[in-house]
Amino acid sequence: MAERIESLKAGIIAALWLIIAFFLTTLVNNLVLATNFEQLASLATDSFNLQWLVSVGIVCFCGLLFGVTYRYIIRADKNFQLKAGGALAFGLVRGLTQVEVGLSYSKNVLPFVVLGVESILWFGFAAFFLDTAMQLGWIKPFKGI
């Protein structure tokens, strides 16, 4: 049961970080990218509509899954490649899916590439914060069975 609680804590930390990252990137998209680059105008979103709330829910769920999985991926290992690979795998799955949707429904794929890069950055920073939480003792690394 203690392992499950630690995994839940990791999931909550990752979910919170991804929600913060979502807010920050949405703010940058709305205030900088969409206003200064015509090709990225589609990145502008209205706050607090149904689409936005669904996006926040999806981001939260992705963060929860990432945090739980990341804790089991890295265990007590200090291997940087393993840590980076876990974050990159989640970021690429989310990011490449966004690019694929962009290719299917739009002639302008650049906004979807920006969203894909954002996804990779989100999970990279989430991994950093999870590692920091483990170093501070907030979360115990998975020791194995």
PDB file of C-alpha atoms in Angstrom:
ATOM      1  CA  MET A   1       0.000   0.000   0.000  1.00  0.00           C
ATOM      2  CA  ALA A   2       2.900   2.367   0.741  1.00  0.00           C
ATOM      3  CA  GLU A   3       4.155   1.978  -2.850  1.00  0.00           C
ATOM      4  CA  ARG A   4       0.741   2.904  -4.204  1.00  0.00           C
ATOM      5  CA  ILE A   5       0.632   6.039  -2.073  1.00  0.00           C
ATOM      6  CA  GLU A   6       4.095   7.059  -3.309  1.00  0.00           C
ATOM      7  CA  SER A   7       2.974   6.481  -6.895  1.00  0.00           C
ATOM      8  CA  LEU A   8      -0.141   8.553  -6.311  1.00  0.00           C
ATOM      9  CA  LYS A   9       2.006  11.370  -4.892  1.00  0.00           C
ATOM     10  CA  ALA A  10       4.226  11.203  -7.994  1.00  0.00           C
ATOM     11  CA  GLY A  11       1.156  11.298 -10.215  1.00  0.00           C
ATOM     12  CA  ILE A  12      -0.275  14.314  -8.403  1.00  0.00           C
ATOM     13  CA  ILE A  13       3.001  16.244  -8.617  1.00  0.00           C
ATOM     14  CA  ALA A  14       3.325  15.503 -12.331  1.00  0.00           C
ATOM     15  CA  ALA A  15      -0.330  16.401 -12.963  1.00  0.00           C
ATOM     16  CA  LEU A  16       0.076  19.715 -11.141  1.00  0.00           C
ATOM     17  CA  TRP A  17       3.215  20.525 -13.083  1.00  0.00           C
ATOM     18  CA  LEU A  18       1.560  19.725 -16.427  1.00  0.00           C
ATOM     19  CA  ILE A  19      -1.424  21.930 -15.532  1.00  0.00           C
ATOM     20  CA  ILE A  20       0.954  24.795 -14.681  1.00  0.00           C
ATOM     21  CA  ALA A  21       2.862  24.202 -17.920  1.00  0.00           C
ATOM     22  CA  PHE A  22      -0.434  24.147 -19.838  1.00  0.00           C
ATOM     23  CA  PHE A  23      -1.420  27.516 -18.362  1.00  0.00           C
ATOM     24  CA  LEU A  24       1.993  29.019 -19.113  1.00  0.00           C
ATOM     25  CA  THR A  25       2.150  27.769 -22.699  1.00  0.00           C
ATOM     26  CA  THR A  26      -1.455  28.805 -23.339  1.00  0.00           C
ATOM     27  CA  LEU A  27      -0.577  32.262 -22.075  1.00  0.00           C
ATOM     28  CA  VAL A  28       2.503  32.444 -24.321  1.00  0.00           C
ATOM     29  CA  ASN A  29       0.501  31.127 -27.263  1.00  0.00           C
ATOM     30  CA  ASN A  30      -2.268  33.700 -26.768  1.00  0.00           C
ATOM     31  CA  LEU A  31      -0.108  36.722 -25.963  1.00  0.00           C
ATOM     32  CA  VAL A  32       2.997  36.152 -28.079  1.00  0.00           C
ATOM     33  CA  LEU A  33       2.795  33.508 -30.777  1.00  0.00           C
ATOM     34  CA  ALA A  34      -0.790  33.973 -31.988  1.00  0.00           C
ATOM     35  CA  THR A  35      -0.521  37.756 -32.062  1.00  0.00           C
ATOM     36  CA  ASN A  36       2.927  38.074 -33.665  1.00  0.00           C
ATOM     37  CA  PHE A  37       2.935  35.221 -36.188  1.00  0.00           C
ATOM     38  CA  GLU A  38       0.063  34.901 -38.644  1.00  0.00           C
ATOM     39  CA  GLN A  39       0.702  31.180 -39.224  1.00  0.00           C
ATOM     40  CA  LEU A  40       0.298  30.552 -35.490  1.00  0.00           C
ATOM     41  CA  ALA A  41      -2.940  32.509 -35.047  1.00  0.00           C
ATOM     42  CA  SER A  42      -4.860  29.254 -34.515  1.00  0.00           C
ATOM     43  CA  LEU A  43      -2.980  28.763 -31.225  1.00  0.00           C
ATOM     44  CA  ALA A  44      -5.095  31.477 -29.604  1.00  0.00           C
ATOM     45  CA  THR A  45      -7.792  29.983 -27.407  1.00  0.00           C
ATOM     46  CA  ASP A  46     -10.702  31.352 -25.449  1.00  0.00           C
ATOM     47  CA  SER A  47     -10.305  30.768 -21.756  1.00  0.00           C
ATOM     48  CA  PHE A  48     -12.834  28.843 -19.724  1.00  0.00           C
ATOM     49  CA  ASN A  49     -14.919  27.331 -22.492  1.00  0.00           C
ATOM     50  CA  LEU A  50     -15.760  23.631 -22.778  1.00  0.00           C
ATOM     51  CA  GLN A  51     -12.825  22.850 -25.086  1.00  0.00           C
ATOM     52  CA  TRP A  52     -10.440  24.522 -22.665  1.00  0.00           C
ATOM     53  CA  LEU A  53     -11.832  22.599 -19.683  1.00  0.00           C
ATOM     54  CA  VAL A  54     -11.564  19.297 -21.564  1.00  0.00           C
ATOM     55  CA  SER A  55      -7.963  20.161 -22.449  1.00  0.00           C
ATOM     56  CA  VAL A  56      -7.149  20.841 -18.789  1.00  0.00           C
ATOM     57  CA  GLY A  57      -8.717  17.500 -17.818  1.00  0.00           C
ATOM     58  CA  ILE A  58      -6.715  15.631 -20.442  1.00  0.00           C
ATOM     59  CA  VAL A  59      -3.502  17.368 -19.387  1.00  0.00           C
ATOM     60  CA  CYS A  60      -4.188  16.498 -15.749  1.00  0.00           C
ATOM     61  CA  PHE A  61      -4.856  12.845 -16.568  1.00  0.00           C
ATOM     62  CA  CYS A  62      -1.724  12.633 -18.768  1.00  0.00           C
ATOM     63  CA  GLY A  63       0.323  14.109 -15.929  1.00  0.00           C
ATOM     64  CA  LEU A  64      -1.091  11.622 -13.440  1.00  0.00           C
ATOM     65  CA  LEU A  65      -0.272   8.702 -15.719  1.00  0.00           C
ATOM     66  CA  PHE A  66       3.190  10.070 -16.412  1.00  0.00           C
ATOM     67  CA  GLY A  67       4.032  10.568 -12.740  1.00  0.00           C
ATOM     68  CA  VAL A  68       2.986   7.065 -11.764  1.00  0.00           C
ATOM     69  CA  THR A  69       4.757   5.480 -14.727  1.00  0.00           C
ATOM     70  CA  TYR A  70       7.912   7.590 -14.410  1.00  0.00           C
ATOM     71  CA  ARG A  71       8.395   6.499 -10.824  1.00  0.00           C
ATOM     72  CA  TYR A  72       8.352   2.853 -11.929  1.00  0.00           C
ATOM     73  CA  ILE A  73      10.532   3.504 -14.990  1.00  0.00           C
ATOM     74  CA  ILE A  74      13.417   5.083 -13.132  1.00  0.00           C
ATOM     75  CA  ARG A  75      13.149   3.200  -9.841  1.00  0.00           C
ATOM     76  CA  ALA A  76      16.231   4.136  -7.805  1.00  0.00           C
ATOM     77  CA  ASP A  77      18.333   4.346 -10.966  1.00  0.00           C
ATOM     78  CA  LYS A  78      20.583   7.345 -11.633  1.00  0.00           C
ATOM     79  CA  ASN A  79      20.728   6.682 -15.405  1.00  0.00           C
ATOM     80  CA  PHE A  80      20.094  10.005 -17.190  1.00  0.00           C
ATOM     81  CA  GLN A  81      19.248   8.280 -20.482  1.00  0.00           C
ATOM     82  CA  LEU A  82      16.547   6.204 -18.811  1.00  0.00           C
ATOM     83  CA  LYS A  83      15.048   9.292 -17.187  1.00  0.00           C
ATOM     84  CA  ALA A  84      15.178  11.341 -20.388  1.00  0.00           C
ATOM     85  CA  GLY A  85      13.808   8.417 -22.406  1.00  0.00           C
ATOM     86  CA  GLY A  86      10.783   8.061 -20.146  1.00  0.00           C
ATOM     87  CA  ALA A  87       9.933  11.756 -20.428  1.00  0.00           C
ATOM     88  CA  LEU A  88      10.659  11.824 -24.158  1.00  0.00           C
ATOM     89  CA  ALA A  89       8.446   8.806 -24.784  1.00  0.00           C
ATOM     90  CA  PHE A  90       5.428  10.487 -23.185  1.00  0.00           C
ATOM     91  CA  GLY A  91       6.163  13.824 -24.844  1.00  0.00           C
ATOM     92  CA  LEU A  92       6.612  12.270 -28.268  1.00  0.00           C
ATOM     93  CA  VAL A  93       3.433  10.205 -28.050  1.00  0.00           C
ATOM     94  CA  ARG A  94       1.392  13.279 -27.173  1.00  0.00           C
ATOM     95  CA  GLY A  95       3.279  15.605 -29.516  1.00  0.00           C
ATOM     96  CA  LEU A  96       3.343  13.363 -32.567  1.00  0.00           C
ATOM     97  CA  THR A  97      -0.366  12.706 -32.163  1.00  0.00           C
ATOM     98  CA  GLN A  98      -0.975  16.442 -32.317  1.00  0.00           C
ATOM     99  CA  VAL A  99       1.149  16.726 -35.473  1.00  0.00           C
ATOM    100  CA  GLU A 100      -0.742  13.817 -37.041  1.00  0.00           C
ATOM    101  CA  VAL A 101      -4.073  15.502 -36.330  1.00  0.00           C
ATOM    102  CA  GLY A 102      -2.699  18.692 -37.823  1.00  0.00           C
ATOM    103  CA  LEU A 103      -1.670  16.891 -40.998  1.00  0.00           C
ATOM    104  CA  SER A 104      -5.110  15.331 -41.287  1.00  0.00           C
ATOM    105  CA  TYR A 105      -7.235  18.424 -40.732  1.00  0.00           C
ATOM    106  CA  SER A 106      -5.185  21.441 -41.708  1.00  0.00           C
ATOM    107  CA  LYS A 107      -2.893  22.633 -44.446  1.00  0.00           C
ATOM    108  CA  ASN A 108      -0.934  24.606 -41.877  1.00  0.00           C
ATOM    109  CA  VAL A 109       0.834  22.059 -39.685  1.00  0.00           C
ATOM    110  CA  LEU A 110       3.123  24.596 -37.941  1.00  0.00           C
ATOM    111  CA  PRO A 111       0.770  25.275 -34.986  1.00  0.00           C
ATOM    112  CA  PHE A 112       0.578  21.543 -34.335  1.00  0.00           C
ATOM    113  CA  VAL A 113       4.371  21.257 -34.439  1.00  0.00           C
ATOM    114  CA  VAL A 114       4.523  24.025 -31.814  1.00  0.00           C
ATOM    115  CA  LEU A 115       2.037  22.079 -29.667  1.00  0.00           C
ATOM    116  CA  GLY A 116       4.117  18.926 -30.152  1.00  0.00           C
ATOM    117  CA  VAL A 117       7.297  20.654 -28.982  1.00  0.00           C
ATOM    118  CA  GLU A 118       5.377  22.047 -26.016  1.00  0.00           C
ATOM    119  CA  SER A 119       4.307  18.523 -25.058  1.00  0.00           C
ATOM    120  CA  ILE A 120       7.896  17.306 -25.064  1.00  0.00           C
ATOM    121  CA  LEU A 121       8.930  20.252 -22.892  1.00  0.00           C
ATOM    122  CA  TRP A 122       6.041  19.663 -20.483  1.00  0.00           C
ATOM    123  CA  PHE A 123       7.076  16.098 -19.765  1.00  0.00           C
ATOM    124  CA  GLY A 124      10.749  17.025 -19.566  1.00  0.00           C
ATOM    125  CA  PHE A 125      10.025  19.609 -16.890  1.00  0.00           C
ATOM    126  CA  ALA A 126       7.633  17.230 -15.120  1.00  0.00           C
ATOM    127  CA  ALA A 127      10.444  14.647 -14.972  1.00  0.00           C
ATOM    128  CA  PHE A 128      12.776  17.301 -13.570  1.00  0.00           C
ATOM    129  CA  PHE A 129      10.287  18.195 -10.836  1.00  0.00           C
ATOM    130  CA  LEU A 130       9.656  14.542 -10.011  1.00  0.00           C
ATOM    131  CA  ASP A 131      13.408  13.951  -9.712  1.00  0.00           C
ATOM    132  CA  THR A 132      13.687  17.016  -7.488  1.00  0.00           C
ATOM    133  CA  ALA A 133      10.799  15.777  -5.315  1.00  0.00           C
ATOM    134  CA  MET A 134      12.557  12.423  -4.958  1.00  0.00           C
ATOM    135  CA  GLN A 135      15.829  14.103  -4.007  1.00  0.00           C
ATOM    136  CA  LEU A 136      14.015  16.190  -1.394  1.00  0.00           C
ATOM    137  CA  GLY A 137      12.363  13.060   0.002  1.00  0.00           C
ATOM    138  CA  TRP A 138       8.807  14.086  -0.880  1.00  0.00           C
ATOM    139  CA  ILE A 139       8.465  10.932  -2.978  1.00  0.00           C
ATOM    140  CA  LYS A 140      10.323   7.705  -2.375  1.00  0.00           C
ATOM    141  CA  PRO A 141      11.749   6.019  -5.495  1.00  0.00           C
ATOM    142  CA  PHE A 142      10.355   2.620  -6.372  1.00  0.00           C
ATOM    143  CA  LYS A 143      12.705   0.007  -4.906  1.00  0.00           C
ATOM    144  CA  GLY A 144      11.321  -2.984  -6.761  1.00  0.00           C
ATOM    145  CA  ILE A 145       9.579  -6.060  -5.575  1.00  0.00           C
TER     146      ILE A 145
END
